[in-house]
PDB file of C-alpha atoms in Angstrom:
ATOM      1  CA  MET A   4     -40.947 169.698  60.990  1.00 49.00           C
ATOM      2  CA  THR A   5     -43.127 172.163  62.905  1.00 55.00           C
ATOM      3  CA  CYS A   6     -41.560 174.991  64.849  1.00 60.00           C
ATOM      4  CA  THR A   7     -42.285 175.775  68.496  1.00 65.00           C
ATOM      5  CA  SER A   8     -44.360 178.920  68.950  1.00 68.00           C
ATOM      6  CA  TYR A   9     -42.571 182.246  69.190  1.00 64.00           C
ATOM      7  CA  LYS A  10     -43.798 182.782  72.757  1.00 66.00           C
ATOM      8  CA  ASP A  11     -42.404 179.416  73.877  1.00 63.00           C
ATOM      9  CA  SER A  12     -38.976 180.399  72.532  1.00 63.00           C
ATOM     10  CA  LEU A  13     -38.748 183.338  74.957  1.00 66.00           C
ATOM     11  CA  LYS A  14     -37.267 183.149  78.451  1.00 66.00           C
ATOM     12  CA  SER A  15     -40.158 185.104  79.972  1.00 69.00           C
ATOM     13  CA  LEU A  16     -41.812 188.475  79.500  1.00 70.00           C
ATOM     14  CA  ASP A  17     -40.460 189.404  82.953  1.00 76.00           C
ATOM     15  CA  THR A  18     -36.865 189.258  81.755  1.00 78.00           C
ATOM     16  CA  GLU A  19     -37.135 190.248  78.102  1.00 75.00           C
ATOM     17  CA  GLU A  20     -36.009 193.722  77.095  1.00 78.00           C
ATOM     18  CA  HIS A  21     -38.196 195.880  74.822  1.00 80.00           C
ATOM     19  CA  ILE A  22     -35.597 196.134  72.032  1.00 82.00           C
ATOM     20  CA  ASP A  23     -35.182 192.362  72.129  1.00 80.00           C
ATOM     21  CA  LEU A  24     -38.931 191.733  72.033  1.00 79.00           C
ATOM     22  CA  PHE A  25     -39.569 193.998  69.061  1.00 84.00           C
ATOM     23  CA  PHE A  26     -36.378 193.356  67.092  1.00 83.00           C
ATOM     24  CA  TYR A  27     -33.882 190.652  68.084  1.00 84.00           C
ATOM     25  CA  ARG A  28     -36.272 187.956  69.320  1.00 84.00           C
ATOM     26  CA  PRO A  29     -38.430 187.853  66.145  1.00 86.00           C
ATOM     27  CA  ILE A  30     -35.285 187.702  63.997  1.00 88.00           C
ATOM     28  CA  GLY A  31     -33.724 185.121  66.314  1.00 85.00           C
ATOM     29  CA  TYR A  32     -36.909 183.059  66.177  1.00 86.00           C
ATOM     30  CA  ALA A  33     -36.736 182.972  62.377  1.00 88.00           C
ATOM     31  CA  TRP A  34     -33.077 181.877  62.512  1.00 85.00           C
ATOM     32  CA  ALA A  35     -33.930 179.264  65.178  1.00 86.00           C
ATOM     33  CA  CYS A  36     -36.772 177.775  63.111  1.00 87.00           C
ATOM     34  CA  LEU A  37     -34.495 177.554  60.082  1.00 87.00           C
ATOM     35  CA  ALA A  38     -31.716 175.970  62.160  1.00 84.00           C
ATOM     36  CA  LYS A  39     -34.168 173.447  63.620  1.00 85.00           C
ATOM     37  CA  LYS A  40     -35.264 172.382  60.142  1.00 87.00           C
ATOM     38  CA  LEU A  41     -31.643 172.049  59.002  1.00 85.00           C
ATOM     39  CA  GLY A  42     -30.538 170.180  62.133  1.00 83.00           C
ATOM     40  CA  ILE A  43     -28.119 172.921  63.225  1.00 85.00           C
ATOM     41  CA  THR A  44     -27.367 172.944  66.947  1.00 83.00           C
ATOM     42  CA  PRO A  45     -27.506 175.962  69.293  1.00 82.00           C
ATOM     43  CA  ASN A  46     -23.762 175.667  69.908  1.00 82.00           C
ATOM     44  CA  ALA A  47     -23.048 175.888  66.165  1.00 86.00           C
ATOM     45  CA  ILE A  48     -25.061 179.118  65.974  1.00 87.00           C
ATOM     46  CA  ALA A  49     -23.156 180.477  68.991  1.00 85.00           C
ATOM     47  CA  VAL A  50     -19.829 179.761  67.278  1.00 87.00           C
ATOM     48  CA  ALA A  51     -21.043 181.512  64.108  1.00 89.00           C
ATOM     49  CA  SER A  52     -22.016 184.554  66.188  1.00 90.00           C
ATOM     50  CA  ILE A  53     -18.460 184.685  67.549  1.00 91.00           C
ATOM     51  CA  PHE A  54     -16.986 185.025  64.057  1.00 93.00           C
ATOM     52  CA  LEU A  55     -19.531 187.699  63.106  1.00 94.00           C
ATOM     53  CA  GLY A  56     -18.679 189.658  66.259  1.00 94.00           C
ATOM     54  CA  ILE A  57     -14.959 189.413  65.513  1.00 95.00           C
ATOM     55  CA  GLY A  58     -15.630 190.793  62.032  1.00 96.00           C
ATOM     56  CA  ALA A  59     -17.527 193.699  63.591  1.00 96.00           C
ATOM     57  CA  GLY A  60     -14.645 194.511  65.909  1.00 95.00           C
ATOM     58  CA  ILE A  61     -12.154 194.529  63.036  1.00 96.00           C
ATOM     59  CA  ALA A  62     -14.406 196.949  61.112  1.00 97.00           C
ATOM     60  CA  PHE A  63     -14.335 199.346  64.069  1.00 97.00           C
ATOM     61  CA  TYR A  64     -10.559 199.650  63.757  1.00 96.00           C
ATOM     62  CA  PHE A  65     -10.887 201.751  60.610  1.00 96.00           C
ATOM     63  CA  ASN A  66     -11.402 205.487  60.945  1.00 94.00           C
ATOM     64  CA  ASP A  67     -14.043 205.364  58.209  1.00 95.00           C
ATOM     65  CA  LEU A  68     -17.706 205.773  59.129  1.00 95.00           C
ATOM     66  CA  TRP A  69     -18.990 203.565  56.305  1.00 96.00           C
ATOM     67  CA  VAL A  70     -16.700 200.713  57.317  1.00 97.00           C
ATOM     68  CA  ASN A  71     -17.869 201.261  60.898  1.00 97.00           C
ATOM     69  CA  VAL A  72     -21.498 201.014  59.749  1.00 97.00           C
ATOM     70  CA  VAL A  73     -20.690 197.633  58.165  1.00 97.00           C
ATOM     71  CA  GLY A  74     -19.266 196.617  61.541  1.00 96.00           C
ATOM     72  CA  MET A  75     -22.451 197.775  63.262  1.00 96.00           C
ATOM     73  CA  LEU A  76     -24.541 195.614  60.919  1.00 96.00           C
ATOM     74  CA  LEU A  77     -22.264 192.632  61.592  1.00 96.00           C
ATOM     75  CA  LEU A  78     -22.641 193.165  65.339  1.00 95.00           C
ATOM     76  CA  VAL A  79     -26.427 193.311  65.020  1.00 94.00           C
ATOM     77  CA  TRP A  80     -26.288 190.097  62.968  1.00 94.00           C
ATOM     78  CA  ALA A  81     -24.074 188.472  65.617  1.00 93.00           C
ATOM     79  CA  ASN A  82     -26.534 189.403  68.342  1.00 90.00           C
ATOM     80  CA  SER A  83     -29.464 188.016  66.341  1.00 90.00           C
ATOM     81  CA  PHE A  84     -27.552 184.715  66.236  1.00 87.00           C
ATOM     82  CA  ASP A  85     -26.870 185.022  69.969  1.00 85.00           C
ATOM     83  CA  SER A  86     -30.613 185.377  70.469  1.00 84.00           C
ATOM     84  CA  ALA A  87     -31.304 182.468  68.118  1.00 85.00           C
ATOM     85  CA  ASP A  88     -29.052 179.988  69.930  1.00 83.00           C
ATOM     86  CA  GLY A  89     -30.920 180.491  73.215  1.00 79.00           C
ATOM     87  CA  GLN A  90     -34.316 180.337  71.514  1.00 81.00           C
ATOM     88  CA  LEU A  91     -33.319 177.166  69.669  1.00 82.00           C
ATOM     89  CA  ALA A  92     -32.062 175.609  72.919  1.00 78.00           C
ATOM     90  CA  ARG A  93     -35.420 176.315  74.575  1.00 76.00           C
ATOM     91  CA  MET A  94     -37.322 174.995  71.549  1.00 78.00           C
ATOM     92  CA  THR A  95     -35.322 171.751  71.371  1.00 74.00           C
ATOM     93  CA  LYS A  96     -34.398 171.384  75.069  1.00 71.00           C
ATOM     94  CA  GLN A  97     -30.698 171.257  74.132  1.00 67.00           C
ATOM     95  CA  TYR A  98     -29.205 172.707  77.314  1.00 62.00           C
ATOM     96  CA  SER A  99     -25.596 172.123  78.336  1.00 63.00           C
ATOM     97  CA  PRO A 100     -22.769 173.733  80.359  1.00 59.00           C
ATOM     98  CA  LEU A 101     -20.896 174.199  77.076  1.00 60.00           C
ATOM     99  CA  GLY A 102     -23.882 176.099  75.706  1.00 59.00           C
ATOM    100  CA  ARG A 103     -23.929 178.351  78.777  1.00 63.00           C
ATOM    101  CA  ILE A 104     -20.211 179.041  78.425  1.00 64.00           C
ATOM    102  CA  LEU A 105     -20.458 179.689  74.679  1.00 66.00           C
ATOM    103  CA  ASP A 106     -23.413 181.989  75.251  1.00 67.00           C
ATOM    104  CA  GLY A 107     -21.478 184.068  77.755  1.00 65.00           C
ATOM    105  CA  MET A 108     -18.153 183.748  75.954  1.00 74.00           C
ATOM    106  CA  SER A 109     -19.470 184.887  72.574  1.00 79.00           C
ATOM    107  CA  GLY A 110     -20.234 188.384  73.827  1.00 79.00           C
ATOM    108  CA  ASP A 111     -16.900 188.500  75.650  1.00 82.00           C
ATOM    109  CA  ILE A 112     -15.008 187.621  72.458  1.00 89.00           C
ATOM    110  CA  TRP A 113     -16.935 190.243  70.462  1.00 91.00           C
ATOM    111  CA  PHE A 114     -16.047 192.953  72.912  1.00 91.00           C
ATOM    112  CA  ILE A 115     -12.446 191.828  73.443  1.00 93.00           C
ATOM    113  CA  THR A 116     -11.988 192.224  69.681  1.00 95.00           C
ATOM    114  CA  ILE A 117     -13.811 195.565  69.747  1.00 96.00           C
ATOM    115  CA  TYR A 118     -11.692 196.825  72.650  1.00 96.00           C
ATOM    116  CA  LEU A 119      -8.445 195.777  70.975  1.00 96.00           C
ATOM    117  CA  CYS A 120      -9.382 197.433  67.697  1.00 96.00           C
ATOM    118  CA  ILE A 121     -10.527 200.655  69.380  1.00 96.00           C
ATOM    119  CA  CYS A 122      -7.214 200.862  71.261  1.00 96.00           C
ATOM    120  CA  LEU A 123      -5.200 200.313  68.091  1.00 96.00           C
ATOM    121  CA  ARG A 124      -7.334 202.857  66.255  1.00 96.00           C
ATOM    122  CA  GLU A 125      -7.009 205.533  68.954  1.00 96.00           C
ATOM    123  CA  ASN A 126      -3.240 205.116  69.178  1.00 95.00           C
ATOM    124  CA  ALA A 127      -3.013 205.435  65.385  1.00 93.00           C
ATOM    125  CA  THR A 128      -5.425 208.351  64.878  1.00 93.00           C
ATOM    126  CA  SER A 129      -5.657 210.359  68.125  1.00 91.00           C
ATOM    127  CA  ALA A 130      -2.945 212.931  68.843  1.00 90.00           C
ATOM    128  CA  PHE A 131      -3.532 212.601  72.585  1.00 93.00           C
ATOM    129  CA  PHE A 132      -3.490 208.798  72.772  1.00 93.00           C
ATOM    130  CA  SER A 133      -0.576 208.513  70.352  1.00 91.00           C
ATOM    131  CA  GLU A 134       1.442 210.576  72.844  1.00 93.00           C
ATOM    132  CA  HIS A 135       0.174 208.447  75.767  1.00 92.00           C
ATOM    133  CA  PRO A 136      -0.346 205.011  74.137  1.00 91.00           C
ATOM    134  CA  TRP A 137      -0.491 203.147  77.452  1.00 94.00           C
ATOM    135  CA  LEU A 138      -3.485 205.145  78.683  1.00 96.00           C
ATOM    136  CA  ILE A 139      -6.094 203.806  76.274  1.00 96.00           C
ATOM    137  CA  TRP A 140      -4.919 200.244  76.997  1.00 96.00           C
ATOM    138  CA  LEU A 141      -5.308 200.849  80.738  1.00 97.00           C
ATOM    139  CA  ILE A 142      -8.789 202.331  80.300  1.00 96.00           C
ATOM    140  CA  ALA A 143      -9.819 199.471  78.013  1.00 96.00           C
ATOM    141  CA  SER A 144      -8.459 196.812  80.394  1.00 95.00           C
ATOM    142  CA  VAL A 145     -10.363 198.198  83.380  1.00 96.00           C
ATOM    143  CA  SER A 146     -13.483 198.584  81.221  1.00 95.00           C
ATOM    144  CA  GLY A 147     -13.174 194.970  80.076  1.00 92.00           C
ATOM    145  CA  ILE A 148     -12.954 193.677  83.649  1.00 93.00           C
ATOM    146  CA  CYS A 149     -15.994 195.749  84.590  1.00 94.00           C
ATOM    147  CA  HIS A 150     -17.856 194.558  81.492  1.00 92.00           C
ATOM    148  CA  ALA A 151     -17.271 190.911  82.415  1.00 88.00           C
ATOM    149  CA  LYS A 152     -18.590 191.476  85.945  1.00 92.00           C
ATOM    150  CA  GLN A 153     -21.599 193.469  84.690  1.00 93.00           C
ATOM    151  CA  ALA A 154     -22.599 190.779  82.199  1.00 88.00           C
ATOM    152  CA  ALA A 155     -22.048 187.912  84.667  1.00 89.00           C
ATOM    153  CA  MET A 156     -24.159 189.475  87.403  1.00 92.00           C
ATOM    154  CA  ALA A 157     -26.916 190.564  85.021  1.00 91.00           C
ATOM    155  CA  ASP A 158     -27.148 186.955  83.835  1.00 88.00           C
ATOM    156  CA  TYR A 159     -27.056 185.601  87.401  1.00 92.00           C
ATOM    157  CA  TYR A 160     -29.891 187.793  88.692  1.00 93.00           C
ATOM    158  CA  ARG A 161     -31.942 187.041  85.584  1.00 90.00           C
ATOM    159  CA  GLN A 162     -31.528 183.279  86.094  1.00 89.00           C
ATOM    160  CA  PHE A 163     -32.413 183.619  89.793  1.00 91.00           C
ATOM    161  CA  HIS A 164     -35.617 185.436  88.864  1.00 91.00           C
ATOM    162  CA  LEU A 165     -36.479 182.794  86.253  1.00 88.00           C
ATOM    163  CA  PHE A 166     -35.845 180.020  88.788  1.00 88.00           C
ATOM    164  CA  PHE A 167     -38.708 181.186  91.007  1.00 86.00           C
ATOM    165  CA  LEU A 168     -40.883 182.251  88.092  1.00 83.00           C
ATOM    166  CA  LYS A 169     -40.662 179.096  85.954  1.00 80.00           C
ATOM    167  CA  GLY A 170     -38.892 176.521  88.121  1.00 78.00           C
ATOM    168  CA  LYS A 171     -35.604 174.733  87.518  1.00 77.00           C
ATOM    169  CA  GLU A 172     -36.567 173.677  83.994  1.00 73.00           C
ATOM    170  CA  GLY A 173     -37.137 177.304  83.001  1.00 70.00           C
ATOM    171  CA  SER A 174     -33.856 178.543  84.433  1.00 80.00           C
ATOM    172  CA  GLU A 175     -30.157 177.794  84.066  1.00 78.00           C
ATOM    173  CA  LEU A 176     -29.368 178.637  87.693  1.00 85.00           C
ATOM    174  CA  ASP A 177     -26.625 176.426  89.135  1.00 87.00           C
ATOM    175  CA  SER A 178     -24.616 176.272  92.328  1.00 89.00           C
ATOM    176  CA  THR A 179     -20.880 175.842  92.840  1.00 92.00           C
ATOM    177  CA  GLU A 180     -21.564 173.080  95.356  1.00 90.00           C
ATOM    178  CA  ASP A 181     -23.503 170.975  92.852  1.00 89.00           C
ATOM    179  CA  LEU A 182     -21.063 171.677  90.034  1.00 90.00           C
ATOM    180  CA  ALA A 183     -18.075 170.808  92.257  1.00 92.00           C
ATOM    181  CA  ALA A 184     -19.685 167.475  93.182  1.00 92.00           C
ATOM    182  CA  LYS A 185     -20.333 166.714  89.522  1.00 90.00           C
ATOM    183  CA  PHE A 186     -16.743 167.699  88.699  1.00 90.00           C
ATOM    184  CA  ARG A 187     -15.323 165.335  91.353  1.00 90.00           C
ATOM    185  CA  GLN A 188     -17.490 162.432  90.182  1.00 92.00           C
ATOM    186  CA  MET A 189     -16.584 162.816  86.511  1.00 90.00           C
ATOM    187  CA  PRO A 190     -13.369 160.943  85.583  1.00 90.00           C
ATOM    188  CA  TRP A 191     -10.866 162.658  83.296  1.00 87.00           C
ATOM    189  CA  LYS A 192     -10.589 159.532  81.184  1.00 84.00           C
ATOM    190  CA  ASP A 193     -12.949 159.732  78.186  1.00 83.00           C
ATOM    191  CA  ASN A 194     -14.339 163.034  79.563  1.00 86.00           C
ATOM    192  CA  PHE A 195     -11.411 165.434  79.189  1.00 88.00           C
ATOM    193  CA  TRP A 196     -13.197 168.187  77.259  1.00 82.00           C
ATOM    194  CA  ARG A 197     -16.461 167.883  79.166  1.00 83.00           C
ATOM    195  CA  LYS A 198     -14.611 168.072  82.466  1.00 88.00           C
ATOM    196  CA  LEU A 199     -12.539 171.036  81.277  1.00 87.00           C
ATOM    197  CA  VAL A 200     -15.725 172.889  80.286  1.00 80.00           C
ATOM    198  CA  LEU A 201     -17.238 172.035  83.657  1.00 85.00           C
ATOM    199  CA  PHE A 202     -14.126 173.374  85.418  1.00 89.00           C
ATOM    200  CA  PHE A 203     -14.443 176.800  83.785  1.00 85.00           C
ATOM    201  CA  TYR A 204     -18.210 176.872  84.278  1.00 84.00           C
ATOM    202  CA  LYS A 205     -17.773 176.017  87.970  1.00 90.00           C
ATOM    203  CA  ASN A 206     -15.345 178.909  88.411  1.00 90.00           C
ATOM    204  CA  TYR A 207     -17.653 181.269  86.496  1.00 87.00           C
ATOM    205  CA  THR A 208     -20.523 180.342  88.828  1.00 91.00           C
ATOM    206  CA  ALA A 209     -18.292 180.684  91.905  1.00 93.00           C
ATOM    207  CA  ASN A 210     -17.386 184.251  90.929  1.00 93.00           C
ATOM    208  CA  GLN A 211     -21.083 185.096  90.557  1.00 93.00           C
ATOM    209  CA  GLU A 212     -21.860 183.660  93.973  1.00 94.00           C
ATOM    210  CA  LEU A 213     -19.019 185.581  95.671  1.00 94.00           C
ATOM    211  CA  THR A 214     -20.563 188.845  94.479  1.00 94.00           C
ATOM    212  CA  ALA A 215     -23.974 187.938  95.928  1.00 94.00           C
ATOM    213  CA  PRO A 216     -23.420 186.569  99.467  1.00 95.00           C
ATOM    214  CA  ALA A 217     -26.927 187.444 100.699  1.00 95.00           C
ATOM    215  CA  MET A 218     -28.368 185.450  97.811  1.00 95.00           C
ATOM    216  CA  GLN A 219     -26.371 182.418  98.925  1.00 94.00           C
ATOM    217  CA  SER A 220     -27.717 182.823 102.469  1.00 95.00           C
ATOM    218  CA  LEU A 221     -31.236 182.932 101.045  1.00 94.00           C
ATOM    219  CA  ARG A 222     -30.623 179.788  99.008  1.00 93.00           C
ATOM    220  CA  ARG A 223     -29.316 177.961 102.101  1.00 93.00           C
ATOM    221  CA  GLU A 224     -32.355 179.053 104.110  1.00 93.00           C
ATOM    222  CA  LEU A 225     -34.676 177.921 101.329  1.00 92.00           C
ATOM    223  CA  ARG A 226     -33.083 174.465 101.385  1.00 91.00           C
ATOM    224  CA  LYS A 227     -33.775 174.268 105.133  1.00 92.00           C
ATOM    225  CA  CYS A 228     -37.369 175.434 104.841  1.00 91.00           C
ATOM    226  CA  PHE A 229     -38.215 173.555 101.637  1.00 90.00           C
ATOM    227  CA  PRO A 230     -35.924 170.500 101.453  1.00 89.00           C
ATOM    228  CA  ASP A 231     -38.064 168.995  98.690  1.00 86.00           C
ATOM    229  CA  GLY A 232     -37.491 172.078  96.527  1.00 82.00           C
ATOM    230  CA  HIS A 233     -41.209 172.870  96.282  1.00 86.00           C
ATOM    231  CA  TYR A 234     -41.542 176.514  97.304  1.00 89.00           C
ATOM    232  CA  THR A 235     -44.878 177.921  98.373  1.00 90.00           C
ATOM    233  CA  GLU A 236     -46.736 180.158  95.966  1.00 90.00           C
ATOM    234  CA  SER A 237     -46.661 182.986  98.531  1.00 90.00           C
ATOM    235  CA  PHE A 238     -42.853 182.990  98.519  1.00 92.00           C
ATOM    236  CA  ARG A 239     -42.607 182.733  94.744  1.00 91.00           C
ATOM    237  CA  SER A 240     -45.037 185.598  94.173  1.00 91.00           C
ATOM    238  CA  THR A 241     -43.350 187.780  96.799  1.00 93.00           C
ATOM    239  CA  PHE A 242     -39.921 187.198  95.308  1.00 92.00           C
ATOM    240  CA  ARG A 243     -41.189 187.936  91.800  1.00 91.00           C
ATOM    241  CA  ARG A 244     -42.840 191.162  92.957  1.00 92.00           C
ATOM    242  CA  MET A 245     -39.631 192.359  94.656  1.00 93.00           C
ATOM    243  CA  SER A 246     -37.236 191.176  91.955  1.00 93.00           C
ATOM    244  CA  LEU A 247     -39.185 192.305  88.882  1.00 91.00           C
ATOM    245  CA  PRO A 248     -38.265 196.032  89.109  1.00 91.00           C
ATOM    246  CA  LEU A 249     -34.575 195.052  89.001  1.00 90.00           C
ATOM    247  CA  MET A 250     -34.884 193.157  85.718  1.00 90.00           C
ATOM    248  CA  LYS A 251     -34.682 196.405  83.740  1.00 88.00           C
ATOM    249  CA  TYR A 252     -31.180 196.945  85.146  1.00 89.00           C
ATOM    250  CA  THR A 253     -30.068 193.462  84.099  1.00 89.00           C
ATOM    251  CA  ASN A 254     -31.257 194.352  80.585  1.00 86.00           C
ATOM    252  CA  ILE A 255     -29.399 197.672  80.519  1.00 88.00           C
ATOM    253  CA  LEU A 256     -26.229 195.860  81.605  1.00 89.00           C
ATOM    254  CA  SER A 257     -26.621 193.343  78.786  1.00 84.00           C
ATOM    255  CA  PHE A 258     -26.076 193.987  75.087  1.00 85.00           C
ATOM    256  CA  ASN A 259     -28.524 196.529  73.719  1.00 88.00           C
ATOM    257  CA  TRP A 260     -27.789 199.717  75.623  1.00 91.00           C
ATOM    258  CA  ARG A 261     -24.027 199.242  75.623  1.00 91.00           C
ATOM    259  CA  CYS A 262     -24.308 198.607  71.874  1.00 93.00           C
ATOM    260  CA  ILE A 263     -26.234 201.881  71.419  1.00 94.00           C
ATOM    261  CA  ALA A 264     -23.540 203.735  73.387  1.00 95.00           C
ATOM    262  CA  LEU A 265     -20.843 202.116  71.228  1.00 96.00           C
ATOM    263  CA  PHE A 266     -22.597 203.107  67.995  1.00 96.00           C
ATOM    264  CA  VAL A 267     -23.072 206.700  69.216  1.00 96.00           C
ATOM    265  CA  SER A 268     -19.366 206.952  70.056  1.00 96.00           C
ATOM    266  CA  LEU A 269     -18.465 205.624  66.592  1.00 96.00           C
ATOM    267  CA  PHE A 270     -20.764 208.081  64.830  1.00 96.00           C
ATOM    268  CA  ALA A 271     -19.177 210.839  66.920  1.00 95.00           C
ATOM    269  CA  GLY A 272     -15.725 209.682  65.779  1.00 94.00           C
ATOM    270  CA  MET A 273     -14.639 209.193  69.409  1.00 95.00           C
ATOM    271  CA  PRO A 274     -14.936 205.468  70.197  1.00 95.00           C
ATOM    272  CA  TRP A 275     -13.035 205.958  73.470  1.00 95.00           C
ATOM    273  CA  LEU A 276     -16.212 207.550  74.852  1.00 96.00           C
ATOM    274  CA  TYR A 277     -17.718 204.070  75.035  1.00 96.00           C
ATOM    275  CA  PHE A 278     -15.199 203.136  77.739  1.00 96.00           C
ATOM    276  CA  ILE A 279     -16.225 206.177  79.777  1.00 96.00           C
ATOM    277  CA  PHE A 280     -19.880 205.133  79.497  1.00 96.00           C
ATOM    278  CA  GLU A 281     -19.010 201.664  80.737  1.00 95.00           C
ATOM    279  CA  LEU A 282     -16.876 202.872  83.644  1.00 96.00           C
ATOM    280  CA  THR A 283     -19.382 205.451  84.879  1.00 96.00           C
ATOM    281  CA  VAL A 284     -22.977 204.729  83.886  1.00 96.00           C
ATOM    282  CA  LEU A 285     -22.888 200.933  83.713  1.00 96.00           C
ATOM    283  CA  ASN A 286     -20.750 200.476  86.826  1.00 96.00           C
ATOM    284  CA  SER A 287     -23.104 202.741  88.790  1.00 96.00           C
ATOM    285  CA  LEU A 288     -26.044 200.614  87.665  1.00 95.00           C
ATOM    286  CA  LEU A 289     -24.173 197.425  88.604  1.00 95.00           C
ATOM    287  CA  VAL A 290     -23.482 198.635  92.138  1.00 95.00           C
ATOM    288  CA  TYR A 291     -27.073 199.813  92.558  1.00 95.00           C
ATOM    289  CA  MET A 292     -28.434 196.490  91.279  1.00 94.00           C
ATOM    290  CA  ILE A 293     -26.218 194.444  93.610  1.00 95.00           C
ATOM    291  CA  VAL A 294     -27.101 196.558  96.662  1.00 95.00           C
ATOM    292  CA  ARG A 295     -30.831 196.383  95.928  1.00 95.00           C
ATOM    293  CA  HIS A 296     -30.817 192.652  95.249  1.00 95.00           C
ATOM    294  CA  GLU A 297     -28.777 191.841  98.343  1.00 96.00           C
ATOM    295  CA  LYS A 298     -31.216 193.882 100.428  1.00 96.00           C
ATOM    296  CA  ILE A 299     -34.139 191.890  99.011  1.00 95.00           C
ATOM    297  CA  CYS A 300     -32.377 188.598  99.778  1.00 95.00           C
ATOM    298  CA  ARG A 301     -31.582 189.622 103.367  1.00 96.00           C
ATOM    299  CA  SER A 302     -35.211 190.644 103.914  1.00 95.00           C
ATOM    300  CA  LEU A 303     -36.592 187.373 102.550  1.00 95.00           C
ATOM    301  CA  THR A 304     -34.066 185.302 104.521  1.00 95.00           C
ATOM    302  CA  ALA A 305     -35.158 187.002 107.772  1.00 94.00           C
ATOM    303  CA  GLU A 306     -38.814 186.366 106.961  1.00 93.00           C
ATOM    304  CA  LEU A 307     -38.148 182.696 106.246  1.00 93.00           C
ATOM    305  CA  ARG A 308     -36.389 182.328 109.591  1.00 92.00           C
ATOM    306  CA  HIS A 309     -39.484 183.766 111.285  1.00 90.00           C
ATOM    307  CA  GLY A 310     -41.736 181.166 109.665  1.00 87.00           C
ATOM    308  CA  VAL A 311     -43.249 183.335 106.952  1.00 85.00           C
ATOM    309  CA  TYR A 312     -44.186 181.613 103.648  1.00 79.00           C
ATOM    310  CA  LYS A 313     -44.894 178.252 105.296  1.00 78.00           C
ATOM    311  CA  ASP A 314     -48.409 178.072 103.843  1.00 69.00           C
TER     312      ASP A 314
END
């Protein structure tokens, strides 16, 4: 069984991060080719990555650098599997709402485990946090909420960019309206698990849309101007040109840079510093990315209403 080319397994060079291109994607491609030959599905790889990430989090509980290094290697392995499941899905065209949820959920489960183990470790080993045990849990809880929002919006803006770059087939962009209609039409009988997955995916998408109201206005205007869904090349190229500089922020808010910050904090013997990085640096980038993207969407919406991009 031949394997799809490495380039075809990528989302796009616009949205790929340098560390991914030179490290995770080649490794993920090798895993994906092996999985394709063995008949392993993308969802099975995603589930395996969850267990590897949980193992990494448990290793970070121990105040022992060598055990922490083992955890780092497990987390790198988990992320190579996370890369592989998406590459395999693109190679085999096995897309599904469950796959989207597993893809997003795997990272969440890794970091929930990591957060829990860091809190337990700090309360057991830090004189300050042992005297104020509630504080690290509060910091971790707020960081976790911020992490979820950062990851969700980074994914949403990336999919929006891919939608205009490669079309619907090259993107996993959805809308709450379409998902709600599909949810209503699907009977619970004989579809319980599929409908339950769709329910959570619909809510996940709704939360993304609420954070990007100008994007929703742009999408509504596009439906008015291009009811057949065929956007002019002038609009597509303009959107790509304006959106492309923001893709580096979606990458920073994803796995690699937060992972580097986590590893640095572990080598320093102060894993709580990772939470500070998330609350300050990553939240600042999130706000900046949202403001910039909303400004782009408002500008394009106004131009569409004035008849630009009709050619």
